[in-house]
Coordinates of C-alpha atoms in Angstrom, one line a residue:
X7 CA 79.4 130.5 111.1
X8 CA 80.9 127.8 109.2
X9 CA 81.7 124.1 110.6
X10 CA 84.9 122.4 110.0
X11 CA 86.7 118.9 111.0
X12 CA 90.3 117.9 111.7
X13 CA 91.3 114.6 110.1
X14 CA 92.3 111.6 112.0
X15 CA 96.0 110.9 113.2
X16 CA 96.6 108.3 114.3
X17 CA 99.6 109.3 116.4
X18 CA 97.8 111.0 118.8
X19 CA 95.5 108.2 120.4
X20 CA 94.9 109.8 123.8
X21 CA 94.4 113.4 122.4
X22 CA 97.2 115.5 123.9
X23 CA 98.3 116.9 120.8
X24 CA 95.4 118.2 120.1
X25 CA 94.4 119.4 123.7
X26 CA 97.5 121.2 123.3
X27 CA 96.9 122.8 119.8
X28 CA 93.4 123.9 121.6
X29 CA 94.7 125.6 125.1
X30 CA 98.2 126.2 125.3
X31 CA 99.1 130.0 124.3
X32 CA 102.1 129.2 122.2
X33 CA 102.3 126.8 119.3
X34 CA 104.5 125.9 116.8
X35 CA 103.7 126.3 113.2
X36 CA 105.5 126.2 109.8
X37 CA 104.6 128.2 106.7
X38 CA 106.4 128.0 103.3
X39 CA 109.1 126.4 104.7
X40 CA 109.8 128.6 107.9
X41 CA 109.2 127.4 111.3
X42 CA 107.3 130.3 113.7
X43 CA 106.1 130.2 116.5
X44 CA 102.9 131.8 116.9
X45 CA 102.3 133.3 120.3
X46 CA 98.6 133.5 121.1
X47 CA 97.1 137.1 122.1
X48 CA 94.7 136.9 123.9
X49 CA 95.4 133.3 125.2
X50 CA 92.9 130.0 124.6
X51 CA 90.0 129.7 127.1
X52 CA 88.3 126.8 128.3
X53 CA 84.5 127.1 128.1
X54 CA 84.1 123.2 129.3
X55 CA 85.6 120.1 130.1
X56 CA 88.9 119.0 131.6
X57 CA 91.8 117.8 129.8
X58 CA 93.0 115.8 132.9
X59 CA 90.0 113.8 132.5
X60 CA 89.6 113.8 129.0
X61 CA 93.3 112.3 128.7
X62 CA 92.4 109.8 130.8
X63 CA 89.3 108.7 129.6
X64 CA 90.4 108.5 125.6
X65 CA 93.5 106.4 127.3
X66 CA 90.6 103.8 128.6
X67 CA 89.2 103.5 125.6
X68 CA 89.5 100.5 123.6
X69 CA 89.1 102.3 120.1
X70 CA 91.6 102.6 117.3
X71 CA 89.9 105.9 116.5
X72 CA 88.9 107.6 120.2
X73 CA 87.9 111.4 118.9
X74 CA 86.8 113.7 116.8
X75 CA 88.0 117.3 116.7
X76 CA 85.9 120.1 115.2
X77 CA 85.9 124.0 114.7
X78 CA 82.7 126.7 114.6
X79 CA 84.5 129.4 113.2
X80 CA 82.0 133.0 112.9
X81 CA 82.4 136.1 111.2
X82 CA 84.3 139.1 112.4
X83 CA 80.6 140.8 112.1
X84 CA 79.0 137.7 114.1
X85 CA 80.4 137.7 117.5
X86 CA 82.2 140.3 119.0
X87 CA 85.7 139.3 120.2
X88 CA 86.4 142.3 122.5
X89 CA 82.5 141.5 123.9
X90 CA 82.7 138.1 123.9
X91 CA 86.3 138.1 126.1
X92 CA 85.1 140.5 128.5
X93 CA 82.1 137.8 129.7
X94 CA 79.3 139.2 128.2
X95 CA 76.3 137.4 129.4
X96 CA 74.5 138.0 125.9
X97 CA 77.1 137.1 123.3
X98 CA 77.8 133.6 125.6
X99 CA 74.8 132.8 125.3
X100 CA 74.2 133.0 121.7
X101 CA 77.1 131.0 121.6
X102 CA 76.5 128.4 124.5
X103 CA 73.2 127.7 122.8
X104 CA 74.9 127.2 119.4
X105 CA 77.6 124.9 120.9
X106 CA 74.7 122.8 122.7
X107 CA 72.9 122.3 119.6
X108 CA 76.1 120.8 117.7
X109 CA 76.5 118.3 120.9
X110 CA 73.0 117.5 120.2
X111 CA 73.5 116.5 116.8
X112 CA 77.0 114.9 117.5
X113 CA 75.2 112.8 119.9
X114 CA 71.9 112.0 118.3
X115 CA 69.0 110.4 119.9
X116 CA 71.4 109.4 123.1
X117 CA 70.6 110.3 127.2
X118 CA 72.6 112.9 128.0
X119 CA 73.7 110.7 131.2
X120 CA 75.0 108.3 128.6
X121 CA 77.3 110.5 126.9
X122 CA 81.0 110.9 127.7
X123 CA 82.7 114.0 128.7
X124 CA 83.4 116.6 126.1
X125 CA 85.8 120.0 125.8
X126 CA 85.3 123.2 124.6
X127 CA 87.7 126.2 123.9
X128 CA 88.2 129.1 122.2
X129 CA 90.4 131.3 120.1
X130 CA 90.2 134.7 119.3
X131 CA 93.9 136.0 118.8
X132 CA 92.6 135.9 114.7
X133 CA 90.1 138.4 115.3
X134 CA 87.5 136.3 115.0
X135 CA 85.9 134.0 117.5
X136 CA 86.9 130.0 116.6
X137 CA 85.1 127.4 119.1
X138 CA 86.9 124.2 119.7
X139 CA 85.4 120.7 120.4
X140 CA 86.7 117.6 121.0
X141 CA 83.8 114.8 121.6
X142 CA 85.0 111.1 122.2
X143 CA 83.6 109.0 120.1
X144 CA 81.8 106.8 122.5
X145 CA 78.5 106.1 124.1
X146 CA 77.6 104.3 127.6
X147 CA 75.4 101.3 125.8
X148 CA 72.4 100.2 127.2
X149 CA 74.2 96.9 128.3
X150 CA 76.7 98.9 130.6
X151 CA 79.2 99.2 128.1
X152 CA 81.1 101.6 125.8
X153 CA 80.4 101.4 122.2
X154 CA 82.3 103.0 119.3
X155 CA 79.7 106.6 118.3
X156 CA 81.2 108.4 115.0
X157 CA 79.7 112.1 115.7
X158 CA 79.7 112.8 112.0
X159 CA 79.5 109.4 110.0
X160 CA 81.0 109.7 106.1
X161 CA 76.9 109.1 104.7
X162 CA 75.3 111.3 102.6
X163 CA 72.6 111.6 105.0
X164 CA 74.7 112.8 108.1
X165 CA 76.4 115.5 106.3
X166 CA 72.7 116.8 104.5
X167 CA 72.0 116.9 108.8
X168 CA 75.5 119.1 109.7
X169 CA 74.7 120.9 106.3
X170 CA 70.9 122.0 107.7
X171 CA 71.9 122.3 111.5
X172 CA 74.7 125.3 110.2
X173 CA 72.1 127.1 108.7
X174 CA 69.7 126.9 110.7
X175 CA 71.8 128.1 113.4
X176 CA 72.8 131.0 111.1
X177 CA 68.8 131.7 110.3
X178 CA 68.4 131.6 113.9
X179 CA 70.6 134.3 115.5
X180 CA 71.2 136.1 112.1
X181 CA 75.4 134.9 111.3
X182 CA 77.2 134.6 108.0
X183 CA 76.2 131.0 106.0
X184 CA 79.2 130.3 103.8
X185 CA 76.6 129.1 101.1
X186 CA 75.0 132.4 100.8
X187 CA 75.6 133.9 97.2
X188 CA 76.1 136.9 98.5
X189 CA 79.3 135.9 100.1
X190 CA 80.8 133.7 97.1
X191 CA 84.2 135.4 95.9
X192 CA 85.0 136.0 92.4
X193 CA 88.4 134.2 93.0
X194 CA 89.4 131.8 95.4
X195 CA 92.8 131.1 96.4
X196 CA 94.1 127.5 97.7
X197 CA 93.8 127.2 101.6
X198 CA 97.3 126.4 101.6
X199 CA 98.3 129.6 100.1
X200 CA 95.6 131.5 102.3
X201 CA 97.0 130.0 106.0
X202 CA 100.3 130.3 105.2
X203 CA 100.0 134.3 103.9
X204 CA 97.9 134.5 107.0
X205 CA 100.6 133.1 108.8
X206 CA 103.3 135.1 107.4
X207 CA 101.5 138.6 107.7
X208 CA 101.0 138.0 111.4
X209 CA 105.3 137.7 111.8
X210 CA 105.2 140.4 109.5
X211 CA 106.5 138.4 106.8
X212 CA 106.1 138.7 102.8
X213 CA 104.9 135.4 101.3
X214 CA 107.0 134.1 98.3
X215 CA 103.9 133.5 96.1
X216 CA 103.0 136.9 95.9
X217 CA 103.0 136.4 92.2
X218 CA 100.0 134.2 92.3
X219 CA 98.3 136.8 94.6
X220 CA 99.0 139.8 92.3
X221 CA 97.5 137.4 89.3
X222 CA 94.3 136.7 91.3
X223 CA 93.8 140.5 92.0
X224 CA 93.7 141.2 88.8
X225 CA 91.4 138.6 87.8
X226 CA 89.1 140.7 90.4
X227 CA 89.8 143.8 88.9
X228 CA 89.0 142.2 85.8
X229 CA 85.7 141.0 86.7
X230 CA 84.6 144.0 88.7
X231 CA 84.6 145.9 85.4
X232 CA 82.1 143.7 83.9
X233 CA 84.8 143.1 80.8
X234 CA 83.6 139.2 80.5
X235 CA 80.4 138.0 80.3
X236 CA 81.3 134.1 80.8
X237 CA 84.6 131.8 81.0
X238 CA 85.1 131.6 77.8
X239 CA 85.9 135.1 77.3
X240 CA 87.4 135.4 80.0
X241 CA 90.3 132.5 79.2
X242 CA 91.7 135.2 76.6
X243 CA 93.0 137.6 79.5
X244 CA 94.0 134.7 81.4
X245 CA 96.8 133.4 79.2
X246 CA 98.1 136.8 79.0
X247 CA 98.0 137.4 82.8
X248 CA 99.2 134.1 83.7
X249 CA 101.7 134.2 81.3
X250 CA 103.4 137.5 83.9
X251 CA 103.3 135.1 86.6
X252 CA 105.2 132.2 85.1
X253 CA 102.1 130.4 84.6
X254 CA 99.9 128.3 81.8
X255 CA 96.4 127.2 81.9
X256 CA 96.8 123.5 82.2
X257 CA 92.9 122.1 82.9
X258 CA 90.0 123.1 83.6
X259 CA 86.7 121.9 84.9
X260 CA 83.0 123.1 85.9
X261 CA 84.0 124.7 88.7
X262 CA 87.9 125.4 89.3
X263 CA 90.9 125.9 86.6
X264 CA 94.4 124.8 87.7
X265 CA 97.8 126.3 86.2
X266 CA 101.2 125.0 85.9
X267 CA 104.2 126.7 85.9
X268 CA 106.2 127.5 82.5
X269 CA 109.5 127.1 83.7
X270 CA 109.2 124.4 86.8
X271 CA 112.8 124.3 87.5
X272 CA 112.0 128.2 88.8
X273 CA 109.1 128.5 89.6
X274 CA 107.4 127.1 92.6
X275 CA 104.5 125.6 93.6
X276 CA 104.5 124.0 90.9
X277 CA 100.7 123.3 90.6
X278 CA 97.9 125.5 92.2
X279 CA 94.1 125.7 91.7
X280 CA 91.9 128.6 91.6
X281 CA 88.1 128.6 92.4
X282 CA 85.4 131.3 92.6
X283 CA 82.4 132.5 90.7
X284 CA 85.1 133.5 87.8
X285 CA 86.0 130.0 86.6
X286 CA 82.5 128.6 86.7
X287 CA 81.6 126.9 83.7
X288 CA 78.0 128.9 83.0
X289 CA 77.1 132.6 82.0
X290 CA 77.8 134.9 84.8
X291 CA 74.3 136.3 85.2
X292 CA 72.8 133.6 86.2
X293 CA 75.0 133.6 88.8
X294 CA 73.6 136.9 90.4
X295 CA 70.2 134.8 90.0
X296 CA 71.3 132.3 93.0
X297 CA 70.6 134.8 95.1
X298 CA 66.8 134.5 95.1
X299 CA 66.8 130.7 95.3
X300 CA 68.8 130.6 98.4
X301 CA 66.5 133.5 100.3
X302 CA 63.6 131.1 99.5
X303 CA 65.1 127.8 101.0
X304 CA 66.9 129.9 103.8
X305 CA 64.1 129.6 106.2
X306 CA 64.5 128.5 109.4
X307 CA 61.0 126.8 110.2
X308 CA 61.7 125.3 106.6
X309 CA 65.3 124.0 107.8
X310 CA 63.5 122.2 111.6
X311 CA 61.1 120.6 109.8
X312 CA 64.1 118.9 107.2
X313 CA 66.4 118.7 109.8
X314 CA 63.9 117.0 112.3
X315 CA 62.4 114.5 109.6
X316 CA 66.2 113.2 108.9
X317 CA 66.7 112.6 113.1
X318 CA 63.9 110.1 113.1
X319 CA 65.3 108.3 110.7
X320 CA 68.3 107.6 112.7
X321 CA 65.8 106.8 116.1
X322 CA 65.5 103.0 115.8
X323 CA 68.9 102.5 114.7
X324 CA 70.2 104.3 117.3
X325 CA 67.7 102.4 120.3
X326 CA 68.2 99.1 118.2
X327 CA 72.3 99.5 118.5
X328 CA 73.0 101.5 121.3
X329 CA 69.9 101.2 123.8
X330 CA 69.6 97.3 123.9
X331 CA 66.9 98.0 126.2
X332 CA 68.5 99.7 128.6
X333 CA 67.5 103.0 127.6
X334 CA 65.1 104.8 125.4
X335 CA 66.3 107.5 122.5
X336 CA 66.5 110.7 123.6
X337 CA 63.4 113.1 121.7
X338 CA 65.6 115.4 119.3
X339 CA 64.0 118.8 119.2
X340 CA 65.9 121.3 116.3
X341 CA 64.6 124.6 117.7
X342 CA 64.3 123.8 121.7
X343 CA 67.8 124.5 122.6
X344 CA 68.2 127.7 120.4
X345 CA 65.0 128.9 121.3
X346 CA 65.1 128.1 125.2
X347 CA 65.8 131.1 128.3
X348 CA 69.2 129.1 129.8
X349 CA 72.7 129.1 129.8
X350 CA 74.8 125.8 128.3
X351 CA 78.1 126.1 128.2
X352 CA 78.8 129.1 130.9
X353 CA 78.2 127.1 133.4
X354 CA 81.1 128.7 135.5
X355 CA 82.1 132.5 136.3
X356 CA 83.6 133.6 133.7
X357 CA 86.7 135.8 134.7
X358 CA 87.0 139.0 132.8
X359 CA 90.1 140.0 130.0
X360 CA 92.1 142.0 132.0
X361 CA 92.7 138.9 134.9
X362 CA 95.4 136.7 135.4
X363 CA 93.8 133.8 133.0
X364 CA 93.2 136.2 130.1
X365 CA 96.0 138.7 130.2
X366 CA 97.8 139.3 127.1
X367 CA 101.4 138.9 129.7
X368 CA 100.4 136.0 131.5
X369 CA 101.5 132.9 130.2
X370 CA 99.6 129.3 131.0
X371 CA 102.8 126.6 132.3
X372 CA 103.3 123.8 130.2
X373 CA 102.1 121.4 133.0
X374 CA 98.7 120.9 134.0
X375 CA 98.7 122.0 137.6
X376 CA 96.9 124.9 138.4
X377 CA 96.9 127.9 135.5
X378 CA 94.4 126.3 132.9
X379 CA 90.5 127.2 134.7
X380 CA 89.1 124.3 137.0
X381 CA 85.6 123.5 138.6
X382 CA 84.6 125.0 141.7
X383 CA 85.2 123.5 144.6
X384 CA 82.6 122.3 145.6
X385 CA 81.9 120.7 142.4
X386 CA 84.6 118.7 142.7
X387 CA 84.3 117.4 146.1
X388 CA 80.7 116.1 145.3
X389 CA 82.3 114.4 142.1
X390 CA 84.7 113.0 144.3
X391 CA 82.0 111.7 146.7
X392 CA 79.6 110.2 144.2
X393 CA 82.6 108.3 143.0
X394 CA 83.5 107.1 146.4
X395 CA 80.2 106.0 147.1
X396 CA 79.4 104.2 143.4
X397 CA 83.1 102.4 144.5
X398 CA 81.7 101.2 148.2
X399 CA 78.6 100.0 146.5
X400 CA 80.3 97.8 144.2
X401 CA 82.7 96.3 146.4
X402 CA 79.4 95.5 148.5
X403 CA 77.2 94.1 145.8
X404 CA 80.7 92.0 144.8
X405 CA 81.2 90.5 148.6
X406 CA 77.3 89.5 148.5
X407 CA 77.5 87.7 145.1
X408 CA 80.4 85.9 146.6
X409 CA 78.7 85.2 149.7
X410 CA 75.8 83.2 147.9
X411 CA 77.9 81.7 144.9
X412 CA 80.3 79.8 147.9
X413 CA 78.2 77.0 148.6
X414 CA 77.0 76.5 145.4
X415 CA 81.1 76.2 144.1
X416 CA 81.0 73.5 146.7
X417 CA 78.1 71.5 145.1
X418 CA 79.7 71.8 141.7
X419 CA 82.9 70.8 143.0
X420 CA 81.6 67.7 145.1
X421 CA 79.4 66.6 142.3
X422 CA 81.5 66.8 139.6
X423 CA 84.1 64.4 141.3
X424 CA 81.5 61.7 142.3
X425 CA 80.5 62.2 138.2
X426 CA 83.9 61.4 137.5
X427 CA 83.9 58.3 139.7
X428 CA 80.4 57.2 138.5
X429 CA 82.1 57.8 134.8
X430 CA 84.7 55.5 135.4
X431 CA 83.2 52.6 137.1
X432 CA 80.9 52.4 134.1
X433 CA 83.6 52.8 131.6
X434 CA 85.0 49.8 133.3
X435 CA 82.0 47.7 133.0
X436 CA 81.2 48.3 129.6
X437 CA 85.2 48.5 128.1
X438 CA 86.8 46.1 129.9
X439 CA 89.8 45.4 127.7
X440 CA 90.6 48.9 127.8
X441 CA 91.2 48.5 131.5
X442 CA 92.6 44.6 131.5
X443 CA 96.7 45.0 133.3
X444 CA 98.9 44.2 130.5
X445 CA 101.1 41.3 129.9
X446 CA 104.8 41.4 129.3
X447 CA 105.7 39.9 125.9
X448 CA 108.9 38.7 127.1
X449 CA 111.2 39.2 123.5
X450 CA 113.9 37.6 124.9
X451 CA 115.8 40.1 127.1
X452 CA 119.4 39.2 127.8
X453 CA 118.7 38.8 131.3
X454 CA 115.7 36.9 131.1
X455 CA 113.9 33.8 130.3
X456 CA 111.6 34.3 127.7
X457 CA 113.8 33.0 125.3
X458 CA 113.0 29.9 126.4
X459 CA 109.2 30.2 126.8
X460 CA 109.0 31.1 123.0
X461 CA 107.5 34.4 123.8
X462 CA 104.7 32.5 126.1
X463 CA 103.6 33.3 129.1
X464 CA 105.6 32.0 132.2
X465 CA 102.3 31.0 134.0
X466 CA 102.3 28.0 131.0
X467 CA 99.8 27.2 128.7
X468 CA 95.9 25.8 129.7
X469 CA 94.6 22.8 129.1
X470 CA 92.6 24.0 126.3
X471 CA 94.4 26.7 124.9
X472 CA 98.2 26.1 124.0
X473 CA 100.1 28.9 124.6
X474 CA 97.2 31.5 125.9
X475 CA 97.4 33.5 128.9
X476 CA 94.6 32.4 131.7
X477 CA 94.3 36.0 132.8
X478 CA 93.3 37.4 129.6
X479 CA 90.5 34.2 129.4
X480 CA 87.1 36.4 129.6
X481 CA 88.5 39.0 126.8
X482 CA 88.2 36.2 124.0
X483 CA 85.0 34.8 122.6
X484 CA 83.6 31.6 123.6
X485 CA 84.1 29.8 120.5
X486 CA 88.0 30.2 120.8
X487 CA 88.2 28.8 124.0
X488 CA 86.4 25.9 122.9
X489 CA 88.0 24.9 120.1
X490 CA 88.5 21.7 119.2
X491 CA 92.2 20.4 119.5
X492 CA 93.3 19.0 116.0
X493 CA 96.1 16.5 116.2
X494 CA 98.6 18.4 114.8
X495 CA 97.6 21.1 116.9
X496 CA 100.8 20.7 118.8
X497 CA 103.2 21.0 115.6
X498 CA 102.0 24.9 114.6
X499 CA 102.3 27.9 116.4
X500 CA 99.3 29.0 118.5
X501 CA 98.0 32.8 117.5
X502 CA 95.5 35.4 120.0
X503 CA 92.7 37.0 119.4
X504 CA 92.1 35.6 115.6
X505 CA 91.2 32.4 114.3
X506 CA 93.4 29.5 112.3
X507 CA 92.7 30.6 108.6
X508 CA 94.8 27.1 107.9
X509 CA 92.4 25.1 110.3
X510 CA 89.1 25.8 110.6
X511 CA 87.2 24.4 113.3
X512 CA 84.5 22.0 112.4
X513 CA 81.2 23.9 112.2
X514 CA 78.3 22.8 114.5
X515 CA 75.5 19.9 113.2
X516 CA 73.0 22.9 114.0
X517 CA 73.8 26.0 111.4
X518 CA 72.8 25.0 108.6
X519 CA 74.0 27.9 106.7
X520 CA 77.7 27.0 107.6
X521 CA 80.1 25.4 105.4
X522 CA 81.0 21.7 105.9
X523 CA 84.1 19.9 104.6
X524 CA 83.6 17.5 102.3
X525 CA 82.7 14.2 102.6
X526 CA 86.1 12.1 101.4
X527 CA 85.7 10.5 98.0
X528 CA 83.0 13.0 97.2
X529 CA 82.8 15.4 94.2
X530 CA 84.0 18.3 96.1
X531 CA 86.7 16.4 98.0
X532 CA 88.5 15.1 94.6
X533 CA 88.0 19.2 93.4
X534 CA 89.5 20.2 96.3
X535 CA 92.4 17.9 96.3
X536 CA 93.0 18.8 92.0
X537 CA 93.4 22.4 93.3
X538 CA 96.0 21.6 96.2
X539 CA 97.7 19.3 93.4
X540 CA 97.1 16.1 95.9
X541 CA 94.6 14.1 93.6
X542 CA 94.8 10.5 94.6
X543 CA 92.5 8.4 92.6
X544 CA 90.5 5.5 94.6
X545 CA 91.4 1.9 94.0
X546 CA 88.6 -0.5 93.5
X547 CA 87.6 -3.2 96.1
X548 CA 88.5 -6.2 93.7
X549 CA 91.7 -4.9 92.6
X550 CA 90.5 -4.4 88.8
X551 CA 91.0 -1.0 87.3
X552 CA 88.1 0.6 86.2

């Protein structure tokens, strides 16, 4: 059995494409440049899940990337296809146990209440038995929310995990491990070249690289005669073979050679890459030697223990992350759910091969309505109810919430206007010139008087102020509106708000700090008058000069 996955496109957000690449019984495909279309005999069944639902939930999801998409493919020897179609109980559940063992690794350590809904299908119209899965990568959080899950991260440690839970499912029921020795071909061709001759074969088509196919079977040839001990040795033949097909050697490495074409106007593909036990870069005996270390390691108590010492290390992260104390890691047992008396994924009656469902004539419609398997009955009506019922329950708890949080919005809303008021009184006690009504400057407007109040106020000046507004009194200090009155006070425009730097006021007897005007005569009256350039020199009493 051998575990592959799809690669992300980003196209298909809500999964359709690939729900219909899983179930429907015709599909389009293209190979070397030819478009077929590949009707499926016997048609794709669905072990699990819904695709109604599953379109809908990936559509609620708020995820660039909403799924992953995986393949068990076995062994024509593993599982039977004829069996296996016809509902054997035996076959489905060596297969339902295997399929529940991937979901448990997918979705490591969480409740299986907390994981979403998943869908499995089948193919068999290859001969062999190919299990689909397609598992939405997301998880119900402990805090009542859905949380991005990758099923298989890209860390070295996940893939050891998927690497050990294959083989030990292998060990267990006794299918094909693609790492076994025994199964490592001398040559390997390029998947591209393998689907598509596939492909072609099933049309009953030729493929046009039947020159690369003819080159690798005699590379086979070649090495089932024992001719070449290693790759060195064996590079001679190749230049003469490749040369046939059109080909040179053009580099190799430890583990793969690739060849280019001679001519590439011609010849086409105009690269391709071989792989196998052939091009291995060692002696091939010691190849034949791998053999005994794999049967050691291939153990399956060997594999749990590994495989169960790697899960634990995952456990906090996962409770830490995901749990946020709202639920506790699920206990991750390797060998209780291939070991255990119960059936997984059969969960319904499985119809036999020659029914409607599974009839090579019958074809599945296009449209989701009825053709494609659904739950019983019953099962859906109780679904239905529990939904119902989780809906009336909210809508409860919600009126109730809003029956106690009314009064309160009250409060809040009666309090927080009386704050407002309470903000602006003080506001207005402790800023009052923010608040003072203003006063018009009266520019002189054409249709007004202010021309001839000099740009005064038209109540007229005070008696201590010239030219100061009464109303704006209490927003000046004290010491401007007692300011002494010079006698030329008259003569010079009066000025708000800042002091006469011309004229200063005549400091109080009682600072002692402040400066005084000199005394007249004095040394600092005759410097002051040099510096205005009004030195007058003092005449003596007697009318002598001095």
């Amino acid at each position: 059995m051998l575990i592959g996955w799809y690669e992300f496109d980003a196209s298909d957000r809500s999964g359709r494409g690939i729900l219909n690449y899983f179930l429907a019984p015709s599909v389009g495909k293209s190979a070397e440049g030819l478009h077929l279309q590949l009707n499926r005999d016997p048609a794709p069944e669905l072990l699990a899940g819904d695709p109604d639902q599953m379109v809908r939930f990936l559509q609620h999801l708020p995820f660039t990337r909403r799924f992953s998409a995986m393949t068990m493919t076995f062994a024509e020897g593993d599982v039977p296809v004829a069996a296996f179609n016809r509902g054997d109980r035996e076959q489905r559940d060596r297969v339902g146990k295997a399929v529940t063992a991937v979901l448990e690794l997918a979705y490591l350590h969480v409740p299986p209440e907390k994981r979403p809904p998943v869908l499995v299908g089948t193919h068999t119209h290859t001969g062999r038995l190919e299990v689909n899965l397609l598992l939405p990568r997301a998880v119900l959080a402990g805090h009542g929310r859905y949380m991005s899950w990758n099923p298989c991260p890209p860390t070295p440690r996940h893939r050891e995990m998927w690497d050990l839970q294959r083989q030990l499912i292998n060990a267990r029921f006794g299918w094909a491990e693609p790492t076994d020795p025994r199964r490592t071909q001398w040559v390997s061709f390029p998947s591209w070249l393998s689907k598509s001759t596939a492909e072609l074969e099933r049309h009953g088509l030729a493929s046009a690289h039947m020159a690369i196919l003819e080159f690798g079977q005699q590379l086979v040839g070649l090495a089932a005669t024992k001719a070449v001990p290693h790759r060195k040795a064996l590079r001679r033949h190749l230049r003469k073979l490749a040369r046939k097909a059109g080909y040179r050697i053009y580099r190799p490495n430890d583990k793969s050679m690739s060849f280019i074409p001679i001519d590439p106007e011609r010849t086409k593909p105009k690269k391709f890459v071989l792989k196998g036990r052939l091009f291995e870069d060692r002696p091939y005996a010691l190849v034949r030697q791998d053999q005994a270390e794999f049967d050691a390691r291939f153990v399956a108590e060997d594999l749990e223990d590994q495989l169960f010492e790697k899960s634990e290390d995952c456990k906090a992260m996962t409770a830490a992350k995901y749990g946020k104390e709202g639920w506790n890691p699920q206990p991750f047992d390797p060998s209780h759910v291939l070991v255990k008396e119960q059936e997984c994924i059969a969960w319904r009656p499985i119809q036999i091969i020659e029914n409607a469902k599974n009839a090579a004539c019958a074809k599945i419609a296009k449209s989701r309505k009825s053709d494609l398997p659904k739950p019983p009955l019953l099962q859906t009506l109780i679904a239905r109810l529990n939904a119902l019922a989780d809906l009336w329950r909210d809508q409860r708890a919600a009126r109730r919430i809003a029956r106690i949080l009314a009064p309160h919005l009250t409060d809040f809303q009666t309090t927080q206007k009386q704050w407002r008021t309470l903000h602006d009184y003080i506001d207005r006690l402790t800023k009052p010139e923010r608040h003072a009504p203003r006063v018009p400057r009266h520019d002189g407007s054409p249709r007004s008087d202010a021309a001839a109040l000099g740009g005064r106020s038209p109540h007229g000046p005070l008696a201590g102020d010239h030219g100061r507004d009464h109303r704006l009194e209490h927003l000046f200090p004290a010491d401007r509106r007692e300011t002494e009155r010079r006698p030329d006070t008259a003569a010079r425009p009066e000025t708000h708000g800042r002091p006469d730097r011309g004229h200063p006021q005549e400091p109080s007897p009682d600072d002692a700090m402040v400066w005084r005007s000199p005394r007249e005569g004095s040394r600092g009256w005759l410097i002051r008058s040099w510096l205005a350039g009004e030195e007058k020199r003092p005449q003596p009493e007697d009318g002598l000069e001095m």
